[in-house]
Structure formats: C-alpha cells, structure tokens
Short mmCIF file of C-alpha atoms in Angstrom, two decimals:
data_model
loop_
_atom_site.label_atom_id
_atom_site.label_comp_id
_atom_site.label_asym_id
_atom_site.label_seq_id
_atom_site.Cartn_x
_atom_site.Cartn_y
_atom_site.Cartn_z
CA MET A 4 -45.07 -27.58 -13.26
CA GLN A 5 -42.49 -27.87 -15.97
CA THR A 6 -43.02 -26.30 -19.37
CA GLY A 7 -40.31 -28.27 -21.10
CA LYS A 8 -37.79 -25.43 -21.07
CA GLU A 9 -37.14 -25.62 -17.34
CA MET A 10 -34.16 -27.59 -16.16
CA THR A 11 -34.39 -30.57 -13.81
CA GLY A 12 -32.39 -30.71 -10.60
CA LYS A 13 -30.17 -33.42 -12.02
CA GLN A 14 -29.41 -31.39 -15.17
CA ALA A 15 -28.78 -28.25 -13.14
CA PHE A 16 -26.42 -30.04 -10.78
CA ALA A 17 -24.43 -31.50 -13.68
CA LYS A 18 -24.16 -28.14 -15.42
CA LEU A 19 -23.25 -26.24 -12.24
CA ALA A 20 -20.72 -28.88 -11.14
CA VAL A 21 -18.86 -28.46 -14.44
CA LEU A 22 -18.94 -24.69 -14.05
CA CYS A 23 -17.64 -24.88 -10.47
CA ALA A 24 -14.89 -27.27 -11.48
CA LYS A 25 -13.56 -24.61 -13.87
CA GLY A 26 -13.46 -21.79 -11.32
CA GLU A 27 -14.64 -20.57 -7.94
CA HIS A 28 -18.27 -19.52 -7.61
CA CYS A 29 -20.42 -18.58 -4.63
CA GLN A 30 -23.84 -19.84 -3.60
CA HIS A 31 -25.50 -16.60 -4.68
CA GLU A 32 -24.20 -16.95 -8.25
CA MET A 33 -25.44 -20.53 -8.45
CA ALA A 34 -28.86 -19.54 -7.09
CA GLU A 35 -29.15 -16.74 -9.66
CA LYS A 36 -28.39 -19.18 -12.47
CA MET A 37 -30.98 -21.66 -11.26
CA THR A 38 -33.57 -18.89 -10.96
CA ARG A 39 -32.87 -17.82 -14.54
CA TRP A 40 -33.30 -21.42 -15.61
CA GLY A 41 -36.78 -21.38 -14.08
CA MET A 42 -36.17 -23.87 -11.29
CA ASP A 43 -38.49 -23.79 -8.29
CA GLU A 44 -37.08 -22.90 -4.87
CA HIS A 45 -37.35 -26.42 -3.46
CA GLU A 46 -35.35 -27.91 -6.32
CA GLN A 47 -32.81 -25.06 -6.09
CA ALA A 48 -32.32 -25.79 -2.40
CA GLU A 49 -31.70 -29.49 -3.09
CA VAL A 50 -29.18 -28.75 -5.84
CA MET A 51 -27.42 -26.14 -3.67
CA GLU A 52 -27.27 -28.52 -0.73
CA ARG A 53 -25.57 -31.12 -2.93
CA LEU A 54 -23.15 -28.58 -4.47
CA VAL A 55 -22.09 -27.51 -0.98
CA ALA A 56 -21.94 -31.05 0.42
CA GLU A 57 -19.74 -32.21 -2.46
CA ARG A 58 -17.60 -29.05 -2.07
CA TYR A 59 -18.23 -27.69 -5.55
CA VAL A 60 -19.37 -24.48 -3.87
CA ASP A 61 -17.67 -23.07 -0.78
CA ASP A 62 -18.27 -19.40 -0.03
CA GLU A 63 -15.13 -19.06 2.11
CA ARG A 64 -12.93 -20.61 -0.57
CA PHE A 65 -14.61 -18.35 -3.14
CA ALA A 66 -14.01 -15.28 -0.97
CA ARG A 67 -10.29 -16.11 -0.57
CA ALA A 68 -9.85 -16.48 -4.32
CA PHE A 69 -11.88 -13.32 -5.00
CA VAL A 70 -9.86 -11.25 -2.51
CA ASN A 71 -6.59 -12.55 -3.90
CA ASP A 72 -7.54 -11.75 -7.50
CA LYS A 73 -9.02 -8.32 -6.80
CA ILE A 74 -6.09 -7.12 -4.69
CA ARG A 75 -3.23 -8.58 -6.72
CA TYR A 76 -4.51 -8.23 -10.27
CA ASP A 77 -7.22 -5.57 -10.24
CA LYS A 78 -5.46 -3.44 -7.59
CA TRP A 79 -8.57 -3.00 -5.46
CA GLY A 80 -8.52 -1.91 -1.84
CA ARG A 81 -10.17 -3.51 1.14
CA ARG A 82 -13.40 -1.46 1.04
CA LYS A 83 -14.08 -2.11 -2.64
CA VAL A 84 -13.44 -5.85 -2.22
CA GLU A 85 -15.66 -5.94 0.86
CA GLN A 86 -18.48 -4.19 -0.97
CA ALA A 87 -18.23 -6.58 -3.94
CA LEU A 88 -18.37 -9.61 -1.61
CA ARG A 89 -21.44 -8.18 0.13
CA LEU A 90 -23.12 -7.83 -3.28
CA LYS A 91 -22.46 -11.56 -3.76
CA HIS A 92 -24.20 -12.23 -0.42
CA ILE A 93 -21.11 -13.63 1.28
CA ASP A 94 -21.56 -13.85 5.06
CA SER A 95 -20.02 -10.94 7.00
CA SER A 96 -18.00 -13.27 9.23
CA ILE A 97 -16.38 -14.85 6.16
CA ILE A 98 -15.65 -11.43 4.63
CA GLY A 99 -14.03 -10.20 7.84
CA ARG A 100 -11.96 -13.34 8.33
CA VAL A 101 -10.69 -13.43 4.73
CA LEU A 102 -9.88 -9.70 4.58
CA ASP A 103 -8.08 -9.88 7.94
CA GLU A 104 -5.76 -12.49 6.42
CA VAL A 105 -4.40 -9.86 4.00
CA ASP A 106 -1.44 -8.10 5.56
CA ASP A 107 -1.32 -4.28 5.48
CA SER A 108 2.09 -4.50 3.79
CA GLU A 109 0.40 -6.24 0.85
CA TYR A 110 -2.01 -3.31 0.53
CA LEU A 111 0.97 -0.94 0.61
CA GLN A 112 2.74 -2.97 -2.08
CA THR A 113 -0.40 -2.76 -4.21
CA LEU A 114 -1.15 0.92 -3.63
CA ALA A 115 2.34 2.44 -3.75
CA PRO A 116 3.01 1.76 -7.46
CA LEU A 117 -0.53 2.89 -8.33
CA LEU A 118 -0.02 6.21 -6.56
CA ARG A 119 3.43 6.74 -8.11
CA GLN A 120 2.00 6.17 -11.56
CA LYS A 121 -1.03 8.36 -10.89
CA ARG A 122 1.14 11.17 -9.48
CA LYS A 123 2.85 11.47 -12.89
CA THR A 124 -0.49 12.23 -14.57
CA ILE A 125 -1.90 14.66 -12.00
CA LYS A 126 -2.05 18.33 -12.84
CA ALA A 127 -2.14 20.41 -9.66
CA ARG A 128 -1.14 23.90 -8.60
CA SER A 129 0.29 22.76 -5.28
CA GLU A 130 1.63 19.67 -3.54
CA TYR A 131 -1.41 19.77 -1.26
CA GLU A 132 -3.78 19.69 -4.25
CA ALA A 133 -1.83 16.82 -5.81
CA THR A 134 -1.95 14.88 -2.55
CA MET A 135 -5.71 15.42 -2.23
CA LYS A 136 -6.20 14.14 -5.79
CA LEU A 137 -4.14 11.06 -4.95
CA VAL A 138 -6.18 10.46 -1.80
CA LYS A 139 -9.44 10.76 -3.75
CA TYR A 140 -8.13 8.36 -6.40
CA ALA A 141 -7.06 5.78 -3.80
CA LEU A 142 -10.35 6.07 -1.91
CA GLY A 143 -12.16 5.42 -5.19
CA ARG A 144 -10.19 2.22 -5.62
CA GLY A 145 -11.36 1.09 -2.18
CA PHE A 146 -8.28 1.73 -0.05
CA THR A 147 -8.72 2.93 3.51
CA ILE A 148 -7.46 6.33 4.59
CA ASP A 149 -4.92 4.84 7.02
CA ILE A 150 -3.24 2.80 4.25
CA ILE A 151 -3.36 5.80 1.91
CA ARG A 152 -1.67 8.01 4.52
CA GLN A 153 1.02 5.40 5.14
CA CYS A 154 1.65 5.08 1.44
CA ILE A 155 1.83 8.82 0.81
CA ALA A 156 4.12 9.27 3.85
CA VAL A 157 6.47 6.56 2.55
CA ASP A 158 6.49 8.13 -0.91
CA ASN A 159 7.26 11.57 0.52
CA GLU A 160 10.14 10.10 2.57
CA ASP A 161 11.49 8.46 -0.59
CA GLU A 162 11.45 11.84 -2.38
CA PHE A 163 13.55 13.37 0.39
CA LEU A 164 16.05 10.51 0.16
CA ASP A 165 16.63 11.02 -3.59
#
C-alpha cells in the first residue's frame, strides 16, 4: 500500500540510473536507498534486476573502481579495502579476484612513502620502538605484515646505501 510518499519502481529506476551513470555503486547501496524510500521488497527486486540487466550496477566493476581509489588515493592496504567491500556485501569471490589483480609492488609503492613520512614524526627511544610504531601504523591502514616487512626492509637497505 502506498501512502503517497513512497516511490514507484519506475521512479526509483530513473533516479538510481542517473545516480549510477555518475559513478560506480553496488547492489547493496541501491537496495539501502530503495529501503529508505519505502519501497517493498518485490518492487526493489524488480528495480535491482533491471539495474543489473542494463549494467547500471555491476558489483565486480564497482569493486575494481573501489579498490583502485582506496589504494591509490586513500592509501589503504588490502585488509582495510577487503573489510570495506565486505561491509558493502560484495561477494567474497569478487573481492578475492579483484584484490588479487593488485600487484604487491603497487602496495609497496603506496606504503613506502607513507612509512617514510610517518618515520619523520615518530618519537621513539630506539630503532626497534620506532619500527614497532611504524608496523602498528601500517597495520591500522590495512596493510599485511608481509608487505610491511618488505617495505621496512627496503627502507633500511636504502638507509645503509646513503
């Protein structure tokens, strides 16, 4: 039963299609919007089916764009990106596939400058303490311990070469 404020399927599709044309969105985001608009589940399913069929919404395409943006611009690591995609209800197989496409060297190129910059601001009594603070910082940004170790090892080698 509509109360007058609720949106029809046709109106919702038009509004969501415009939104999706402006940027990538996942199915979960579209479903949340329709729920807020007071649409019933049956109508939501029909609108979603059409959005997917007409390729306005594609979770894999969304995940690729999301991963790219979060790693390159927000300087997030794999774990943080993975967690954010799970919160958006992206299928695990898509998450794994998209994250596997990112080369470890790209993570190193993202993390190395972050750690160099952070090292300048760390106050520590020993090199060990400084390294532990860097590790904690990088873990908080979602980088895995293996990438962090590689990055710190490369930075330490660079110091010896200076």
